[in-house]
Coordinates of C-alpha atoms in Angstrom, one line a residue:
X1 CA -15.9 -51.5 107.2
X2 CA -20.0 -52.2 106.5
X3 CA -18.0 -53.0 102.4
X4 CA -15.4 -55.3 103.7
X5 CA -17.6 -57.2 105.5
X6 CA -20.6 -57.6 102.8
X7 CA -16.9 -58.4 100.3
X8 CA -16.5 -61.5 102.8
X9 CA -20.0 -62.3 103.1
X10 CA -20.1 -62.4 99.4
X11 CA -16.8 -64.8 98.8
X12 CA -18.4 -67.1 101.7
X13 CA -21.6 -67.2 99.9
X14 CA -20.3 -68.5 96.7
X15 CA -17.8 -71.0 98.6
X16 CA -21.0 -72.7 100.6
X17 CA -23.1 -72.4 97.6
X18 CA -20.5 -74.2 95.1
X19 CA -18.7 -76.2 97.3
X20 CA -15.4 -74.5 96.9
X21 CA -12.7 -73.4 100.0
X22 CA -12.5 -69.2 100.7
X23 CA -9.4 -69.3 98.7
X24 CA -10.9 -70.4 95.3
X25 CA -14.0 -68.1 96.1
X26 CA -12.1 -66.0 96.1
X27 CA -10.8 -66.0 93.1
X28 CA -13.4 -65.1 91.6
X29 CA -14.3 -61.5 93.5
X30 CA -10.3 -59.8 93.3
X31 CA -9.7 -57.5 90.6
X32 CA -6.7 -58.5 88.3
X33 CA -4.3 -55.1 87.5
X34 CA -6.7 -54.8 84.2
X35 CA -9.6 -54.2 86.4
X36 CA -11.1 -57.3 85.4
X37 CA -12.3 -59.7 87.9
X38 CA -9.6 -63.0 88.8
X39 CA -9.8 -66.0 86.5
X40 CA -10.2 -69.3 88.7
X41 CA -7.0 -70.6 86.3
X42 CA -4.7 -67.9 87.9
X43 CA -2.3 -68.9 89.9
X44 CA -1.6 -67.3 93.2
X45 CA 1.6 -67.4 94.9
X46 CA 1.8 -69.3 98.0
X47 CA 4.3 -71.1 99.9
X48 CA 4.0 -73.7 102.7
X49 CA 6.4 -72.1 106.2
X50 CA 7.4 -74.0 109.3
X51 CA 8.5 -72.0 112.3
X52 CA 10.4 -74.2 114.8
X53 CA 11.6 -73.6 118.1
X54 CA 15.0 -75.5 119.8
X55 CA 17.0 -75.5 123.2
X56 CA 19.4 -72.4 122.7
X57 CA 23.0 -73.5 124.6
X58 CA 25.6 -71.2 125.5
X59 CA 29.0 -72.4 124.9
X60 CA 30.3 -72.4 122.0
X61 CA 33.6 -74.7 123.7
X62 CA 31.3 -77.2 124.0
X63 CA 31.4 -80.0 121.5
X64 CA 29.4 -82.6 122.9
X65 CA 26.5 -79.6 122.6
X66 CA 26.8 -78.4 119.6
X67 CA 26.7 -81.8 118.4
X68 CA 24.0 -82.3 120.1
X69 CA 22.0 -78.9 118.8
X70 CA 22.9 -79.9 115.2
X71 CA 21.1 -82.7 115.2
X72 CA 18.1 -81.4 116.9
X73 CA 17.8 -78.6 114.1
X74 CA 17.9 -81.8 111.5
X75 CA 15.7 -83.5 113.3
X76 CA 13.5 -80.4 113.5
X77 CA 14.0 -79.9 109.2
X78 CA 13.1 -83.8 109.1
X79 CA 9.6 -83.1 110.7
X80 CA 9.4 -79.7 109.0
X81 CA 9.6 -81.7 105.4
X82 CA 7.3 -84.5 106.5
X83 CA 4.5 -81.7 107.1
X84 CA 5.4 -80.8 103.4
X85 CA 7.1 -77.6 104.3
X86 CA 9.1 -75.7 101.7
X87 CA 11.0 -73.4 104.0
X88 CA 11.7 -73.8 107.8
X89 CA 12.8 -70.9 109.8
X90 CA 15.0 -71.4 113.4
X91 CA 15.2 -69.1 116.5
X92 CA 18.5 -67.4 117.4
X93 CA 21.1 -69.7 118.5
X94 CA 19.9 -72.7 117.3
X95 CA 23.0 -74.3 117.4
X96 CA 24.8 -72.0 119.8
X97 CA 24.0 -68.5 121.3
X98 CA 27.3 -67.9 122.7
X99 CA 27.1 -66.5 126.5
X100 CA 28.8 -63.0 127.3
X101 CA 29.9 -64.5 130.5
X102 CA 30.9 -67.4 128.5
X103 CA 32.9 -65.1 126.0
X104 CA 34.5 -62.4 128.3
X105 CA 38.1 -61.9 128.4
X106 CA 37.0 -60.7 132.1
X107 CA 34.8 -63.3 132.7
X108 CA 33.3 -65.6 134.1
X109 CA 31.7 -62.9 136.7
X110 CA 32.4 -59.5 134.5
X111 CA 31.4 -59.0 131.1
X112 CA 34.3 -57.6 128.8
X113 CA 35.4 -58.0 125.3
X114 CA 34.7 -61.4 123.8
X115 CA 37.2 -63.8 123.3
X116 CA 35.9 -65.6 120.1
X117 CA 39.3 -67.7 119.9
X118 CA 37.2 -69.9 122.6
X119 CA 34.7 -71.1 120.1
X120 CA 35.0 -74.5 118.0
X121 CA 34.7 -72.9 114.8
X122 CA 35.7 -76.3 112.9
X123 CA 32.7 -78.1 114.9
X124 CA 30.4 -75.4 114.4
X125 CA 31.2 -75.1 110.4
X126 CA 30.7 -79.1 110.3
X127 CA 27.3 -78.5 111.8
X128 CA 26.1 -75.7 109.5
X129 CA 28.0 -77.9 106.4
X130 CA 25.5 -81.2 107.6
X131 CA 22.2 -78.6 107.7
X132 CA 23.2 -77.7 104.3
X133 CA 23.2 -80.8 102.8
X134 CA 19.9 -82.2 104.5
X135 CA 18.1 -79.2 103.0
X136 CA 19.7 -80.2 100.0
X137 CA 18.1 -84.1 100.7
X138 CA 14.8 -82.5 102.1
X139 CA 14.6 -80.0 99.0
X140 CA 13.6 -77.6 102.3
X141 CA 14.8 -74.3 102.4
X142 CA 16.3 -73.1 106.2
X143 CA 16.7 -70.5 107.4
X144 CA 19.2 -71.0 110.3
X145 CA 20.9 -68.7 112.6
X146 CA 24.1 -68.6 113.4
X147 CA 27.9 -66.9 114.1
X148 CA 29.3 -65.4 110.8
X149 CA 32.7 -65.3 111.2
X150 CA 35.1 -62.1 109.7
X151 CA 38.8 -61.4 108.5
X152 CA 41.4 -60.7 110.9
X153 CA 40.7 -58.7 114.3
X154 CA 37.3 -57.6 113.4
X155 CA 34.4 -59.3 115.9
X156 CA 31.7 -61.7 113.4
X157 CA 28.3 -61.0 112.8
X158 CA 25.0 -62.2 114.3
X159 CA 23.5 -63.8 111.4
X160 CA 20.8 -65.5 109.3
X161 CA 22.0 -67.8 106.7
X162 CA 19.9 -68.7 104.0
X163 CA 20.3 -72.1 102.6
X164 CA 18.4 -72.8 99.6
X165 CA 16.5 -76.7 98.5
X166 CA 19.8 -77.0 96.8
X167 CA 21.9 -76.4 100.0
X168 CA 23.4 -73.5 99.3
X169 CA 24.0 -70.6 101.5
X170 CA 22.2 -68.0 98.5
X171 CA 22.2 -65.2 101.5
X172 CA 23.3 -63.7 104.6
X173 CA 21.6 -61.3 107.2
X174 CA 23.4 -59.8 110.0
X175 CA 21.6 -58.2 112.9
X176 CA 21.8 -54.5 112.4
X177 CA 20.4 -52.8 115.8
X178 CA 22.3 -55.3 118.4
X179 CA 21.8 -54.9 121.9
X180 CA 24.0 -52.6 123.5
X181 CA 26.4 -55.6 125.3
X182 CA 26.6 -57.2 121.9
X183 CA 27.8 -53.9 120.3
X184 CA 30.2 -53.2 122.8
X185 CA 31.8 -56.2 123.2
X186 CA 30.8 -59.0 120.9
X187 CA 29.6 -58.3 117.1
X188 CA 30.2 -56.4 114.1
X189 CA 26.9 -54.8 113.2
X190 CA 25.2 -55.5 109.3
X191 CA 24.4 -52.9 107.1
X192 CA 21.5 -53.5 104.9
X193 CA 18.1 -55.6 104.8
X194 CA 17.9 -58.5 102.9
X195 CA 15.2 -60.1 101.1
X196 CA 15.0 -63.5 99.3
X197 CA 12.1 -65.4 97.5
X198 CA 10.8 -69.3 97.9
X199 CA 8.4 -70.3 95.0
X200 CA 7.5 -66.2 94.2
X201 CA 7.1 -65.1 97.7
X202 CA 9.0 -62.9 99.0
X203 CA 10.9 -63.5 102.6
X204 CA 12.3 -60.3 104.8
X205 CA 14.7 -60.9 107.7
X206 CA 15.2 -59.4 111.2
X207 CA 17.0 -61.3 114.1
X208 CA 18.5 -60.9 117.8
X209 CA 16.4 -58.0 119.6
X210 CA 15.4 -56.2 116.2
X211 CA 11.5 -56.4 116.8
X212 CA 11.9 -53.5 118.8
X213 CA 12.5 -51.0 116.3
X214 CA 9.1 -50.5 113.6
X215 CA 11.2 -48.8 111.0
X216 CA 12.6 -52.0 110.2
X217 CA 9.5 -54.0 109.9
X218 CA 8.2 -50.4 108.0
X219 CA 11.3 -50.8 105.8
X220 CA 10.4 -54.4 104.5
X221 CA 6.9 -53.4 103.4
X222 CA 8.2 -50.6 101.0
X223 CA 10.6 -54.0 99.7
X224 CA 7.6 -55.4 99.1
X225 CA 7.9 -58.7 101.0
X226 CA 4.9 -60.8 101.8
X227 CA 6.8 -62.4 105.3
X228 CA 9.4 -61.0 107.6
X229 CA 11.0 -63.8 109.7
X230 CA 12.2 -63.1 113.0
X231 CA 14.8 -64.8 115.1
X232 CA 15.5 -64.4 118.4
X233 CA 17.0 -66.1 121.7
X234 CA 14.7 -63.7 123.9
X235 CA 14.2 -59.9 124.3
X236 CA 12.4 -58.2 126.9
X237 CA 9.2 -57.3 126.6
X238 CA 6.0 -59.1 125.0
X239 CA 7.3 -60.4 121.8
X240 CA 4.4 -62.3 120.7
X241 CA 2.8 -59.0 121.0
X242 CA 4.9 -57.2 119.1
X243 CA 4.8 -59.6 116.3
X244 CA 1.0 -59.8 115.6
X245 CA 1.7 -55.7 116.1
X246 CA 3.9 -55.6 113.3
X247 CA 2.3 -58.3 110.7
X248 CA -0.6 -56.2 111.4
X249 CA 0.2 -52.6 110.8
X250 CA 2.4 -53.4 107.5
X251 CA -0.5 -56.4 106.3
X252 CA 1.8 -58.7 105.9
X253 CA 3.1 -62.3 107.6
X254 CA 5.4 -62.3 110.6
X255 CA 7.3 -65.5 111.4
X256 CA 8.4 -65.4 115.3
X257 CA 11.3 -68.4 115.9
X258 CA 12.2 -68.5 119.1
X259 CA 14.4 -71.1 121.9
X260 CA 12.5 -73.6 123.2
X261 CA 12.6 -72.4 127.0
X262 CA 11.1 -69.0 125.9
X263 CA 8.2 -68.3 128.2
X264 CA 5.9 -67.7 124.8
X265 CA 5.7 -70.2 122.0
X266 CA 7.2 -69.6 118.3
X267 CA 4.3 -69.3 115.9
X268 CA 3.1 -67.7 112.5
X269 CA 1.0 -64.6 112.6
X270 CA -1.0 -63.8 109.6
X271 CA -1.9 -60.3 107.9
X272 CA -4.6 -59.7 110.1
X273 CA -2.8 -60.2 113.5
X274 CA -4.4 -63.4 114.1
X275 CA -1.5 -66.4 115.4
X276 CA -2.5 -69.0 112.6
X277 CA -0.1 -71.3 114.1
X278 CA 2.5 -72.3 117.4
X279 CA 4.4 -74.3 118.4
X280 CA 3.9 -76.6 121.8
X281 CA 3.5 -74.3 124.4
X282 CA 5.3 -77.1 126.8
X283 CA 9.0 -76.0 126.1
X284 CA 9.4 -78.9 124.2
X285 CA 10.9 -78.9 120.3
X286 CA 8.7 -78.3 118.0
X287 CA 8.0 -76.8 114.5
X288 CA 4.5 -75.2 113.3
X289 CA 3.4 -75.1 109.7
X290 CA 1.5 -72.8 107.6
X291 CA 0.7 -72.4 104.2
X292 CA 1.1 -68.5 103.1
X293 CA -1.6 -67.7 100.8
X294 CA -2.4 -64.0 100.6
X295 CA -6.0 -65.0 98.9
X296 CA -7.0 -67.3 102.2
X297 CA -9.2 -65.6 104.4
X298 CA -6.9 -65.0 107.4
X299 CA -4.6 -62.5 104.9
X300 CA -7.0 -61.1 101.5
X301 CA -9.1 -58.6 103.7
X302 CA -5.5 -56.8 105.0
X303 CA -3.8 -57.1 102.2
X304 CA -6.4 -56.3 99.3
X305 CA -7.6 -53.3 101.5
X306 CA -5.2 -52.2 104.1
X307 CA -1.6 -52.0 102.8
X308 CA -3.0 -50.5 99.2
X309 CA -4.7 -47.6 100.9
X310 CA -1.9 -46.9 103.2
X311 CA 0.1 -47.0 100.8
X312 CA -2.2 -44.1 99.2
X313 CA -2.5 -42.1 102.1
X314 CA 1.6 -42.0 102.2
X315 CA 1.5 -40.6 98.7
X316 CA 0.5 -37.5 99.8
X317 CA -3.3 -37.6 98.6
X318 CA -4.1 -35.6 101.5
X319 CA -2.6 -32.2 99.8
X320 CA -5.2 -31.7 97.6
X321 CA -7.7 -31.4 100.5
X322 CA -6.3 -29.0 102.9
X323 CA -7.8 -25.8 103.6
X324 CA -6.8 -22.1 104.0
X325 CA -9.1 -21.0 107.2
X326 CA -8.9 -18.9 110.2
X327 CA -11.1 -21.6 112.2
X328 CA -8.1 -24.3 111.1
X329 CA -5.2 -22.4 111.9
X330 CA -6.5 -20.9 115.6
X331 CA -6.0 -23.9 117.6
X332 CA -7.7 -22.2 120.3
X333 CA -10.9 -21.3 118.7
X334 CA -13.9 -22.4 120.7
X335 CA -16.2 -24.8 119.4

């Protein structure tokens, strides 16, 4: 720790002596793969990410509201682009989180199998077509989730689409470890991470009530990602928590997106655990923007030393140093 912390005293040194920011300090301090210390002229990767949070509505028969929450998520991307965003993220249900009151065949007082037959699938395509092509205006990437609908009797999927700056859907994730009403009577469950990149970072997805389970947040950092964004319309539990938990055990950035009326504001958390961003904490729409630079000093101290040596101590370094002895292997030998 006494290292680190002279290695930061160092880059601030130079940045107050030359005039430069951390980042460009920096520079100047990190090895290159070589072993040779960082030209000023290389370029690190870095992408600028807005995390917004929306009202989250319930019935998908509704027209007039899913109208209504499509052009909220365009307003959203509108104010996500004018901050110079490249990629905006949305909470679970952005446009509609269907109810499982609202859905149930044994509704509205029992929950049952879902009836998806009740949702306005041509509205809700038209909303998700409109997104597409104001990314496509905006040159913004989204990341908006929604309903994926399947073939024949089989229940959709709860899903991330991702729709590149040329508005097209370029992939899909679909929430894995559902809740157990959604498994039983409303989704088909995915099958496999999935991982996309915006200017050379790279972008992990997780949605619905996935934060609970580490081995999927442990699964993106051997992928190699440098954010996981995670959707949801609510889970129990302290989320916000759980997010700087996870950004900071796997050094990475977490993206938390969630409904407006959540009791805890969506934000950005950086490699560190520190929130470097949220959103209004008022319940009102909003979107928060951060530029993710893993040289800035919020993210270089995790992820130059912490995710390389744990890494290392995976790899099984530790073999070399165990020891054959009495003392080690009687675990009730007094002192």
């Amino acid at each position: 720790m006494t290292a680190r912390r002279n290695f930061k005293r160092q880059v601030r040194a130079r940045a107050a002596k030359t005039g430069e920011s951390y980042t460009s300090a920096l520079r100047h301090f990190l090895p290159t793969s070589s072993g040779d210390v960082m030209s000023e002229a290389r370029n690190l990767n870095s992408v600028r990410l807005a995390v917004a949070q929306a009202p989250v509505r319930e019935d998908p028969r509704d027209v007039g509201a899913l109208r209504g929450s499509g052009r909220e998520v365009r307003a959203l991307m509108r104010e996500a682009g004018a901050q110079g965003a490249r990629i905006v993220q949305f909470p679970e249900g952005a446009i509609c989180f269907p109810g499982k009151l609202v859905m149930s065949v044994d509704g509205p007082d029992a929950v049952g199998p879902a009836d998806w037959d009740r949702c306005q699938w041509p509205v809700l395509r038209s909303e998700l077509a409109a997104i597409a092509e104001l990314a496509r205006e905006l040159r913004l990437w989204t990341v908006i989730p929604s309903v994926h609908r399947l073939s024949g009797p089989n229940r959709p999927h709860n899903s991330l689409y991702v729709i590149s700056d040329r508005g097209e859907v370029v992939t899909r994730y679909d929430e894995r470890l559902l809740s157990k009403t959604k498994i039983s009577y409303m989704y088909s469950p995915g099958v496999s991470p999935v991982t996309f990149e915006v200017d050379g970072v790279r972008f992990g997805c997780l949605l619905g009530m996935e934060i609970h389970y580490p081995e999927l947040f442990a699964e993106y950092e051997k992928l190699d990602v440098d954010c996981v964004l995670f959707s949801t319309s609510g889970t129990p539990g302290n989320t916000a928590a759980q997010a700087q938990g996870h950004a900071t055990v796997n050094s990475y950035w977490v993206s938390l997106s969630v409904p407006a009326q959540h009791n805890t504001p969506s934000g950005i958390v950086a490699p560190n655990g520190d929130w470097l961003a949220r959103c209004l904490a008022d319940g009102s729409p909003s979107v928060a923007v951060v530029t993710l630079d893993d040289s800035s000093e919020a993210a270089a101290d995790a992820v130059t030393y912490g995710r390389p040596w744990r890494r290392e101590a995976r790899s099984g370094i530790y073999t070399e140093h165990q020891v054959s002895d009495p003392r080690s292997e009687d675990r009730t030998a007094a002192f």
